[in-house]
PDB file of C-alpha atoms and ligand atoms in Angstrom:
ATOM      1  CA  UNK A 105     104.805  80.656 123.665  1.00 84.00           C
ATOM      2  CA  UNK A 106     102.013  80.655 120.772  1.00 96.00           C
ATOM      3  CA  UNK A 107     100.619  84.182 120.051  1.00 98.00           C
ATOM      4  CA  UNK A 108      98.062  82.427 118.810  1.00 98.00           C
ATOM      5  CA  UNK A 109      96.489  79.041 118.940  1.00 98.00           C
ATOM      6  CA  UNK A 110      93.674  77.411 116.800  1.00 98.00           C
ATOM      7  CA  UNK A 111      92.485  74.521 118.117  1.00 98.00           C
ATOM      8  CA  UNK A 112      90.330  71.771 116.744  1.00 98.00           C
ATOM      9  CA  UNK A 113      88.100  74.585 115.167  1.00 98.00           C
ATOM     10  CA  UNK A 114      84.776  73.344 113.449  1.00 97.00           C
ATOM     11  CA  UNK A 115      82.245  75.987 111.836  1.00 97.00           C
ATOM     12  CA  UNK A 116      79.224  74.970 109.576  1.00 97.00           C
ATOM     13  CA  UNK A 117      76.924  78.469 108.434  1.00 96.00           C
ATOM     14  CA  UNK A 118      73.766  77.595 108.801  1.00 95.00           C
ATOM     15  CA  UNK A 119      73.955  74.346 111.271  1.00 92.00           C
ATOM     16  CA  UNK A 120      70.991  71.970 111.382  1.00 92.00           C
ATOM     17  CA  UNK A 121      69.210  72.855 108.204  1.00 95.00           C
ATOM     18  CA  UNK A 122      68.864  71.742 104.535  1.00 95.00           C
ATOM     19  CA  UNK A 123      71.244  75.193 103.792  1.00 95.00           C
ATOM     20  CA  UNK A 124      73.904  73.756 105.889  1.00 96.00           C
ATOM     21  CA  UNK A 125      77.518  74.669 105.017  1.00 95.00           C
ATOM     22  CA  UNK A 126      80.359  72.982 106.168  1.00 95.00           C
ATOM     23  CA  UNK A 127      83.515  75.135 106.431  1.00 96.00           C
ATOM     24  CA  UNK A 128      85.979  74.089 108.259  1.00 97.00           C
ATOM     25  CA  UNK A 129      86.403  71.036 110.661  1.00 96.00           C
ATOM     26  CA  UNK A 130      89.173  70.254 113.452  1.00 97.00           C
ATOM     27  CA  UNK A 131      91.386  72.437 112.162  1.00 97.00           C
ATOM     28  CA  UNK A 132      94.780  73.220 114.576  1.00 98.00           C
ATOM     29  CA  UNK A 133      96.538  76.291 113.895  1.00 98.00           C
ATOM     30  CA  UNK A 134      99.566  77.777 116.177  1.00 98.00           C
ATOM     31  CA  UNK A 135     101.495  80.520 115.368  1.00 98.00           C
ATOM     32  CA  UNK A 136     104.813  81.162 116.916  1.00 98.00           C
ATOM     33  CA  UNK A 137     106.174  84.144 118.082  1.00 96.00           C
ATOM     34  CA  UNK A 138     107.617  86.170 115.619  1.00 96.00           C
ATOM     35  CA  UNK A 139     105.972  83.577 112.749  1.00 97.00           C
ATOM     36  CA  UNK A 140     105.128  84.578 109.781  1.00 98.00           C
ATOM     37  CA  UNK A 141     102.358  81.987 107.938  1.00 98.00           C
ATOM     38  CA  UNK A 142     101.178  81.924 105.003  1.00 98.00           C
ATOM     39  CA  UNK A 143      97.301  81.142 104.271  1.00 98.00           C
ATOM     40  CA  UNK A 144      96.983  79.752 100.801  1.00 97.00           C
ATOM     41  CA  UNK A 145      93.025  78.528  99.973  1.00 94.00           C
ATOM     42  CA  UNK A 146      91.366  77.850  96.954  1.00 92.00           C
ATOM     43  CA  UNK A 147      88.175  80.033  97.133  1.00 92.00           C
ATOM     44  CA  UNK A 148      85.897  79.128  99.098  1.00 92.00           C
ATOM     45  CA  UNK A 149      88.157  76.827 100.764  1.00 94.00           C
ATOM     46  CA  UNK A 150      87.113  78.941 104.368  1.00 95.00           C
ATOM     47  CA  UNK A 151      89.887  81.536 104.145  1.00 95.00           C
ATOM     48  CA  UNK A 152      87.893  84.691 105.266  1.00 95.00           C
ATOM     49  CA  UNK A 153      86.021  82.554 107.736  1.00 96.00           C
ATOM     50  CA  UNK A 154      89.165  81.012 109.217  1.00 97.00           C
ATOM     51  CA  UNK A 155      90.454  84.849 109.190  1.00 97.00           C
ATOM     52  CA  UNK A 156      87.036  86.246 111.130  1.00 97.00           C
ATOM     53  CA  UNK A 157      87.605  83.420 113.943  1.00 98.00           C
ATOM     54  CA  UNK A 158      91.130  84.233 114.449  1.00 98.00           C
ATOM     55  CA  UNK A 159      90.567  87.980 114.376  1.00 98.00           C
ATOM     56  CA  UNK A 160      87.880  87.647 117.164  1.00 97.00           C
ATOM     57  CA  UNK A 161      85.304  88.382 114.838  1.00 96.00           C
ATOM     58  CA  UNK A 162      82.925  85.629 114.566  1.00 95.00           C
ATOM     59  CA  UNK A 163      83.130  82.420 116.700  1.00 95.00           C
ATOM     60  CA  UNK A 164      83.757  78.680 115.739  1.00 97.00           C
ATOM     61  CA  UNK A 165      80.911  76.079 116.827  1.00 96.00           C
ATOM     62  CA  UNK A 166      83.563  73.709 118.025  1.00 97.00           C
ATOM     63  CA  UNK A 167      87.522  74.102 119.050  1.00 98.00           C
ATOM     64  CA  UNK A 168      89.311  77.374 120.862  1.00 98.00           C
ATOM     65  CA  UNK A 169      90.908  80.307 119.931  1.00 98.00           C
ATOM     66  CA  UNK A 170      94.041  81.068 122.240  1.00 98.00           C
ATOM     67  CA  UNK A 171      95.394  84.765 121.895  1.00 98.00           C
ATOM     68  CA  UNK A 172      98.540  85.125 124.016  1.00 97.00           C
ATOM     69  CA  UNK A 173      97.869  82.601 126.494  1.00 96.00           C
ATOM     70  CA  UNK A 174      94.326  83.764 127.006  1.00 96.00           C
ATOM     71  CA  UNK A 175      91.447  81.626 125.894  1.00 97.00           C
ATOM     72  CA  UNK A 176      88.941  84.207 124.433  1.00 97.00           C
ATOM     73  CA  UNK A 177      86.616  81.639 122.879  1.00 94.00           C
ATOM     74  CA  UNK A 178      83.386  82.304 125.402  1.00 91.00           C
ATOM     75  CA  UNK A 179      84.834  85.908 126.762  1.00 96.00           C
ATOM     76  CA  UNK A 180      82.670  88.319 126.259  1.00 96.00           C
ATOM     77  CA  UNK A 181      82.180  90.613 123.432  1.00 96.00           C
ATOM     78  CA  UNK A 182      83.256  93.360 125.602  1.00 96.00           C
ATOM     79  CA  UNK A 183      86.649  91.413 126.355  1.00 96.00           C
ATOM     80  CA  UNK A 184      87.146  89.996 122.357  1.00 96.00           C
ATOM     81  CA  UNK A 185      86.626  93.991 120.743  1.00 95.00           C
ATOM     82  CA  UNK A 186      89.393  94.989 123.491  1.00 94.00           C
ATOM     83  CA  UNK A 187      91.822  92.111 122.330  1.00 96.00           C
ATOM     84  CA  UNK A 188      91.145  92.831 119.037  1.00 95.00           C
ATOM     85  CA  UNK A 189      91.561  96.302 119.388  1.00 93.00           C
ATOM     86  CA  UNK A 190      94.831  96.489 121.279  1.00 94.00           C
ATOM     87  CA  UNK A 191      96.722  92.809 119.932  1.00 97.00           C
ATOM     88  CA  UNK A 192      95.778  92.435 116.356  1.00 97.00           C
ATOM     89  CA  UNK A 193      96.299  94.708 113.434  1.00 97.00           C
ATOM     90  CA  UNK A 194      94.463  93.737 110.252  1.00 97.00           C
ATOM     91  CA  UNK A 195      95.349  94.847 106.420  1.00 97.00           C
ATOM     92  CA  UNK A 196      92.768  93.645 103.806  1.00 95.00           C
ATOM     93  CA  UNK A 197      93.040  93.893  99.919  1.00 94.00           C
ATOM     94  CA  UNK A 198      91.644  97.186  99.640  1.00 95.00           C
ATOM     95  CA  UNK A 199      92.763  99.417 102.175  1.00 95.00           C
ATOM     96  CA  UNK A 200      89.659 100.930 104.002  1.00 96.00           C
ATOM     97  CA  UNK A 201      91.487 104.457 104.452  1.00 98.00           C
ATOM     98  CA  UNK A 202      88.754 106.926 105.842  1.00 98.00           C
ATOM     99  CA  UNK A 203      89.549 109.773 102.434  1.00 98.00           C
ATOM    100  CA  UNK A 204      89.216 112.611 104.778  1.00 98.00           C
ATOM    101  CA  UNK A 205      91.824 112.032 106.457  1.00 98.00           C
ATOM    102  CA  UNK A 206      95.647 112.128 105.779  1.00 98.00           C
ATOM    103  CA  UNK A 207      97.552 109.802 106.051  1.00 98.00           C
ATOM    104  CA  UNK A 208      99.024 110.904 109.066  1.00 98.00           C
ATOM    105  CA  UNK A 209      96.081 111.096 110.768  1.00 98.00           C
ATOM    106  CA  UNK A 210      95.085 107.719 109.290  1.00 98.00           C
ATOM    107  CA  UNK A 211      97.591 105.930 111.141  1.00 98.00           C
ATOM    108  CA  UNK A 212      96.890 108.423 114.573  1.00 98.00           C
ATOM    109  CA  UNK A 213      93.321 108.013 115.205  1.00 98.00           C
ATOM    110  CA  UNK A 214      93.427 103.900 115.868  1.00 96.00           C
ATOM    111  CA  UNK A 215      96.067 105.156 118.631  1.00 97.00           C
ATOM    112  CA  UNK A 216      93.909 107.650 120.225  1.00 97.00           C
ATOM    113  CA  UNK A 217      91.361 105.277 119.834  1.00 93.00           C
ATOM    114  CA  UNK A 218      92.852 103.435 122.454  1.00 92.00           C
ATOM    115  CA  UNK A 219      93.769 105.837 124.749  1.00 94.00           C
ATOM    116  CA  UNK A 220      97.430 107.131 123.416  1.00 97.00           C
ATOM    117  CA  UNK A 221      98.428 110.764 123.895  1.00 98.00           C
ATOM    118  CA  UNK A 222      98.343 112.843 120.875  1.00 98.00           C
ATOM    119  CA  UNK A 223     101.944 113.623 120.811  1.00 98.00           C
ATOM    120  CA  UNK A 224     102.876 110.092 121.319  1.00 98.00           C
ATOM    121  CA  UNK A 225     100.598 108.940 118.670  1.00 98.00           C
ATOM    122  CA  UNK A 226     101.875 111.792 115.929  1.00 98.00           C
ATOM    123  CA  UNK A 227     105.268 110.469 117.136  1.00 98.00           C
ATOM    124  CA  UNK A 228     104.749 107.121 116.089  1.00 98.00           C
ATOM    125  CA  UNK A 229     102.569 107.535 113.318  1.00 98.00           C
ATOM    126  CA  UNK A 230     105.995 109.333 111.974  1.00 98.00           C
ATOM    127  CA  UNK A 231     108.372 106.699 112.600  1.00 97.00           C
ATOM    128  CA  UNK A 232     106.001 104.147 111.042  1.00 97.00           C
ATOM    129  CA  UNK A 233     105.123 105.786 108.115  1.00 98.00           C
ATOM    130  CA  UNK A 234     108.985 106.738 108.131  1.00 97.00           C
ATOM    131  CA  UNK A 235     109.918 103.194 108.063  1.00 96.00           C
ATOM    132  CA  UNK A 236     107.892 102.508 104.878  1.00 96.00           C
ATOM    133  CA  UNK A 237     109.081 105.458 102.831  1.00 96.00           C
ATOM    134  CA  UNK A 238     106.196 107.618 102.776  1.00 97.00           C
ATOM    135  CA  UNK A 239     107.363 110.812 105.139  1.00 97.00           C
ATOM    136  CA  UNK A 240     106.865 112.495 102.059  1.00 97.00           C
ATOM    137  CA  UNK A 241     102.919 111.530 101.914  1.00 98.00           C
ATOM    138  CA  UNK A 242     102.198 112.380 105.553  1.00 98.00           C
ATOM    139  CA  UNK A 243      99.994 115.186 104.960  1.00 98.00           C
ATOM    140  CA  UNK A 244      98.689 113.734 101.270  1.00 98.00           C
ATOM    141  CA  UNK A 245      95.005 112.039 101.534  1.00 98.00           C
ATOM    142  CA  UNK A 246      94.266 108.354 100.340  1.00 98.00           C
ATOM    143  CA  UNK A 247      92.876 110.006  97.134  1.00 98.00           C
ATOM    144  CA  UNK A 248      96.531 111.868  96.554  1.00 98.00           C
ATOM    145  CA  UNK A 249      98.182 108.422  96.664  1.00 98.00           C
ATOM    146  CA  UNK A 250      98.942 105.514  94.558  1.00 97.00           C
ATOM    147  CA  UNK A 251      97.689 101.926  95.031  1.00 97.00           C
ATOM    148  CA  UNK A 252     100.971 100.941  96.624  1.00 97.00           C
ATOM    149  CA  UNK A 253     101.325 103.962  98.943  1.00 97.00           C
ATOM    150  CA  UNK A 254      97.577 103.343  99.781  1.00 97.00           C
ATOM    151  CA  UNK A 255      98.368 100.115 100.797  1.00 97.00           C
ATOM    152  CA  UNK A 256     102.026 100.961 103.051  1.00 97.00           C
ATOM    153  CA  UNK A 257      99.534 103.741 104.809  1.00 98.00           C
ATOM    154  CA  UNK A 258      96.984 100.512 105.919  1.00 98.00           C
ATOM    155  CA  UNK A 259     100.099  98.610 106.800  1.00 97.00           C
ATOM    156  CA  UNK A 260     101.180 101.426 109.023  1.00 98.00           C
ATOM    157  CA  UNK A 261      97.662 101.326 110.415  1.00 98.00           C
ATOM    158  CA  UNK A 262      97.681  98.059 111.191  1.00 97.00           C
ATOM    159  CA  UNK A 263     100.665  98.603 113.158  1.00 97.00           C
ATOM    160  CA  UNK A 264      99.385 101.966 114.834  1.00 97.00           C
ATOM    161  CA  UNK A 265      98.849 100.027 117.930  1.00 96.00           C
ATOM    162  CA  UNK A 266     101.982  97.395 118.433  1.00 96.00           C
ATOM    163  CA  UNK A 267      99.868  94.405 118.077  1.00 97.00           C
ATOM    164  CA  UNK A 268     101.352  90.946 118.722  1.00 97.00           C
ATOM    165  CA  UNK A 269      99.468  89.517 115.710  1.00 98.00           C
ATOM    166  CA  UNK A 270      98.806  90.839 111.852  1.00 98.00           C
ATOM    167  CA  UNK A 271      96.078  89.204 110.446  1.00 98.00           C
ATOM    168  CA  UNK A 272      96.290  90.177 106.524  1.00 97.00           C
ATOM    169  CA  UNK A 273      93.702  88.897 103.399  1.00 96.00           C
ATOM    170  CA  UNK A 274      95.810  89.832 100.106  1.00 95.00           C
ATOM    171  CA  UNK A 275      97.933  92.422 101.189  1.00 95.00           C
ATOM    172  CA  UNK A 276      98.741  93.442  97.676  1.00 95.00           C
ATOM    173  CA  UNK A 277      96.303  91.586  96.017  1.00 94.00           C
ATOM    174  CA  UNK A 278      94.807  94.412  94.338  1.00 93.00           C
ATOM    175  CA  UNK A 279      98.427  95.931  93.217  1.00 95.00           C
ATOM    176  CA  UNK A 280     100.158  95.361  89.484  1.00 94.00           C
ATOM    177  CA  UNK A 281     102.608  92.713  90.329  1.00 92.00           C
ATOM    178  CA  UNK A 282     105.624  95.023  90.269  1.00 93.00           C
ATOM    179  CA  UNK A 283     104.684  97.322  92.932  1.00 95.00           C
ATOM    180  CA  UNK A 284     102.897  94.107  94.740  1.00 95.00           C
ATOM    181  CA  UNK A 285     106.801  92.742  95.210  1.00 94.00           C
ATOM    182  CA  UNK A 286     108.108  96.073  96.106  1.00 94.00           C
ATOM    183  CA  UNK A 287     105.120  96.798  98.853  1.00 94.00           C
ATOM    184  CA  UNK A 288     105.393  92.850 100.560  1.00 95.00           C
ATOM    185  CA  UNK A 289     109.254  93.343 100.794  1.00 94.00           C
ATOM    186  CA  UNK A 290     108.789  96.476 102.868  1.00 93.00           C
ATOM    187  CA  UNK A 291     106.001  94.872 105.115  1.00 94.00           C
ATOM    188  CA  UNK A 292     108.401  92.031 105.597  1.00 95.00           C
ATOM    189  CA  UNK A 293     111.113  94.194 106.357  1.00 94.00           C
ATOM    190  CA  UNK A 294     108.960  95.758 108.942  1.00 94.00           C
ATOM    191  CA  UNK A 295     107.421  92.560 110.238  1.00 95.00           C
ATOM    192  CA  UNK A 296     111.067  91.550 110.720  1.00 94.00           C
ATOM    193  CA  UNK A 297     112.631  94.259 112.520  1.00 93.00           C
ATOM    194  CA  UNK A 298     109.376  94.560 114.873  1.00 93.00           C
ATOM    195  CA  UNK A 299     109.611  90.890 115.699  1.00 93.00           C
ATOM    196  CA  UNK A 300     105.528  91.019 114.499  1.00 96.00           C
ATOM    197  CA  UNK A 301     103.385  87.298 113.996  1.00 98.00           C
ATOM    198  CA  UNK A 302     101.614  87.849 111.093  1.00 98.00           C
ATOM    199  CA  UNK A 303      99.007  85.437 108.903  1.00 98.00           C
ATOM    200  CA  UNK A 304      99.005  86.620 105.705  1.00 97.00           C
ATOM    201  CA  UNK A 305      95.830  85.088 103.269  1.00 97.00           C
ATOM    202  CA  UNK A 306      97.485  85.025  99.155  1.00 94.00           C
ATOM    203  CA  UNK A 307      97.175  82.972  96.103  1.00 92.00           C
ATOM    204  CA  UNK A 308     100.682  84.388  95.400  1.00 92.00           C
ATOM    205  CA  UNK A 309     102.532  81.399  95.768  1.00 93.00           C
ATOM    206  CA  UNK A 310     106.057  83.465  95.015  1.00 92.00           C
ATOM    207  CA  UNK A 311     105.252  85.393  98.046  1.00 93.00           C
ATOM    208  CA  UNK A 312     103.854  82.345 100.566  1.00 95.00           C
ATOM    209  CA  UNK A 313     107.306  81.091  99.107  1.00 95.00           C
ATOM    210  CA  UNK A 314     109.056  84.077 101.138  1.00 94.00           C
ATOM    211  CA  UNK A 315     107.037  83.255 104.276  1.00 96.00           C
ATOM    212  CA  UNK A 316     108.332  80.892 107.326  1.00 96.00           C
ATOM    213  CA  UNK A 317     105.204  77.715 106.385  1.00 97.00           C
ATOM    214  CA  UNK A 318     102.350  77.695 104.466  1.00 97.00           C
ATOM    215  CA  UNK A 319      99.421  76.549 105.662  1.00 97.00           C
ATOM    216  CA  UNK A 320      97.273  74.999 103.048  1.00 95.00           C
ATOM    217  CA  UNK A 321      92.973  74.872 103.033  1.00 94.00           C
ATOM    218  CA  UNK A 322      91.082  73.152 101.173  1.00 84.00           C
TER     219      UNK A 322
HETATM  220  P1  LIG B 215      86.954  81.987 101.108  1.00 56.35           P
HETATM  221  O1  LIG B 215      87.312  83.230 101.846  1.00 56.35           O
HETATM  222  O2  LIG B 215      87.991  80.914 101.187  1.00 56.35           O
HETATM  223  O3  LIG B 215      86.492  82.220  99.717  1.00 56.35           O
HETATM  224  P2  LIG B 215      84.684  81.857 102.939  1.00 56.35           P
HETATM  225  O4  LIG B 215      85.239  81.616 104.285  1.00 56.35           O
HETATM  226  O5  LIG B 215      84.213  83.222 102.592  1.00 56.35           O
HETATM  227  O6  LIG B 215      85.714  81.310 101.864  1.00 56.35           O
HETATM  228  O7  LIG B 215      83.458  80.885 102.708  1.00 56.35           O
HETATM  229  C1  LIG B 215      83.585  79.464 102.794  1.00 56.35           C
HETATM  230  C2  LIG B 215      82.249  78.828 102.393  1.00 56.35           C
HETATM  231  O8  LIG B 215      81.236  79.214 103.321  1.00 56.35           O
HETATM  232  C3  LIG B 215      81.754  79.240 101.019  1.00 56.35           C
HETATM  233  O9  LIG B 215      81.135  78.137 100.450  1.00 56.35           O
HETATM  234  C4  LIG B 215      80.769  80.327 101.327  1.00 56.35           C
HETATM  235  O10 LIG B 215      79.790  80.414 100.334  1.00 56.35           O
HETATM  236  C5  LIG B 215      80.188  79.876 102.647  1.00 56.35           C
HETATM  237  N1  LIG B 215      79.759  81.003 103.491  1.00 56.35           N
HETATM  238  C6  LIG B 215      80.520  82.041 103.898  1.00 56.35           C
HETATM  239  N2  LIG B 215      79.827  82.884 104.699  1.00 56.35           N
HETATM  240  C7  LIG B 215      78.589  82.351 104.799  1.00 56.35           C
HETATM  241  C8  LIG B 215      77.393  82.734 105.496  1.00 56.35           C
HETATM  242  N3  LIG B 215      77.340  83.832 106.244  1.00 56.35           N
HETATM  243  N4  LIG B 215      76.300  81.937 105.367  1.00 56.35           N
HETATM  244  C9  LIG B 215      76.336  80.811 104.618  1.00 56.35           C
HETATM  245  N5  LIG B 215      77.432  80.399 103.952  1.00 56.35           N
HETATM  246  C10 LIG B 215      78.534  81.139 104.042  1.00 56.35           C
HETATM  247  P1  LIG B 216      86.907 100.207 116.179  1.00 56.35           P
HETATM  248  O1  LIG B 216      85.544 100.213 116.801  1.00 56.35           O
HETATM  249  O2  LIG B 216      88.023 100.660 117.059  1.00 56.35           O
HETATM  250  O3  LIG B 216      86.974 100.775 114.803  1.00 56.35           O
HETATM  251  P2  LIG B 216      86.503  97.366 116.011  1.00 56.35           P
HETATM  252  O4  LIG B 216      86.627  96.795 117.378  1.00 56.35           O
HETATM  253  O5  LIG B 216      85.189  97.493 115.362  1.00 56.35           O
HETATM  254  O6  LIG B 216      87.318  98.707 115.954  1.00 56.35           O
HETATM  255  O7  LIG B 216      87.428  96.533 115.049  1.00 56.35           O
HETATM  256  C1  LIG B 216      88.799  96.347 115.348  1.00 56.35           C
HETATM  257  C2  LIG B 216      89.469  95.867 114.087  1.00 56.35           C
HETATM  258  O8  LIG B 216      88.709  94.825 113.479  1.00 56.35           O
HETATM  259  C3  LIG B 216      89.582  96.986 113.076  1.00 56.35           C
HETATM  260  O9  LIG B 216      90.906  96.991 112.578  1.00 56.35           O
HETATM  261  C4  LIG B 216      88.602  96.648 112.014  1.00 56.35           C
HETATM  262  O10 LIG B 216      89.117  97.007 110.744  1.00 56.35           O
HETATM  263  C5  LIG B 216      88.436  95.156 112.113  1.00 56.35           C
HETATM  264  N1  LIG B 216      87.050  94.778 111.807  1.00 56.35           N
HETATM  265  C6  LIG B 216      85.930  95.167 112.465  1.00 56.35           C
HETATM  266  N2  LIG B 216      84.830  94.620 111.929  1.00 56.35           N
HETATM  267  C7  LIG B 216      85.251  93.859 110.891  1.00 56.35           C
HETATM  268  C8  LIG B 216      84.578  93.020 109.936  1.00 56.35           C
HETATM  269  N3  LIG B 216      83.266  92.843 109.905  1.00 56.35           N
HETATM  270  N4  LIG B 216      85.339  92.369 109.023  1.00 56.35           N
HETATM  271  C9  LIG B 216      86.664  92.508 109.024  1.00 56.35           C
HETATM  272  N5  LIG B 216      87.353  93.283 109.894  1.00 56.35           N
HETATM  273  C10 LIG B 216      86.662  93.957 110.819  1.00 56.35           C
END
């Protein structure tokens, strides 16, 4: 009952030739249902690449990658860009807000995206941005906002779609350490309630601390 399984995953950029770099080798990975992991790597260590393969954007030269019970290793691009679209949610450390937009409509277009009704996606866009404190900041733009609101807008994002899996790379690594606390508390909170799998990338090892395991490269 893995939502998703890493298994014996091997990648080397640039196989075959004198540039050759080995990344990561036979590496098993499961994550349970409702698990939240922590991914703590020196860097370098393969963090980002080990994030790309599990978020279905780049592929491993050896091993599988096991979304829900579906191996989507050799599916098709066509197949991967759907998964990724309608099971994973991904935060990064900046948080990639399109500045036209508000944040309402931020956390609404991913959901029309995929085919929700309008009213249905204003509806939860609400309750998610609700559920983080910001019904205030609904109509406010990314430029309007603080680092820390910024940053509960991506989460809601990520959400937008009720994916089984967040896939996160230093959540708040770009907030002061105050608000960093105050911002992962609420996305666990979240995480929690929703019953969400997430992998969450940090050097913060007071945070990975607050996670179910840590998973350790390099
Ligand atoms: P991290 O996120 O842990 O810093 P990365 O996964 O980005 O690590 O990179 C791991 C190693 O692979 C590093 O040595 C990096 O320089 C190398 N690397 C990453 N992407 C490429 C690429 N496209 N081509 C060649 N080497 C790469
Ligand atoms: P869309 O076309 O609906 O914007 P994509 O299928 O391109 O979505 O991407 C789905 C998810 O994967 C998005 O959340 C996006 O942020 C993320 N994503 C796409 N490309 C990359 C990339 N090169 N690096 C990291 N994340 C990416």
């Amino acid at each position: 009952n893995d939502v998703l399984r890493l298994q014996g995953i091997g990648k080397t950029y640039n196989p075959g030739t004198p540039a050759a770099v080995p990344v990561l080798s036979d590496l098993d990975l499961s994550i349970g249902r409702g698990e939240v992991v922590a991914l703590v790597a020196p860097s370098g260590a393969g963090k980002s690449t080990l994030l790309h393969i599990a978020g279905l954007l780049d592929t491993p030269d050896e091993g599988q990658v096991v979304l829900q019970g579906r191996d989507l290793t050799g599916a098709s691009d066509r197949l991967r860009t759907q998964a990724r679209r309608r099971e994973l949610g991904f935060v990064y450390q900046f948080h990639h807000l399109l500045p036209e937009f508000s944040a309402l409509e931020n956390v609404v277009l991913p959901q029309l995206a995929n085919g929700t009704p309008a009213g249905a996606a204003r509806t939860r866009a609400r309750s998610l941005l609700a559920r983080v404190g910001l019904t205030e900041r609904e109509a406010h733009r990314p430029a309007a906002m603080s680092g820390g609101e910024q940053q509960r807008v991506a989460f809601c994002r990520a959400l937008a779609n009720a994916p089984a899996l967040m896939l996160a790379d230093e959540p708040t690594g770009n907030l002061d350490p105050g608000t960093a606390d105050q911002v992962f508390d609420l996305l666990m909170n979240v995480v929690r309630e929703t019953g969400l799998s997430a992998l969450i990338a940090t050097h913060n090892m007071e945070l990975a601390g607050r996670m179910d395991r840590v998973v350790r490269l390099g």
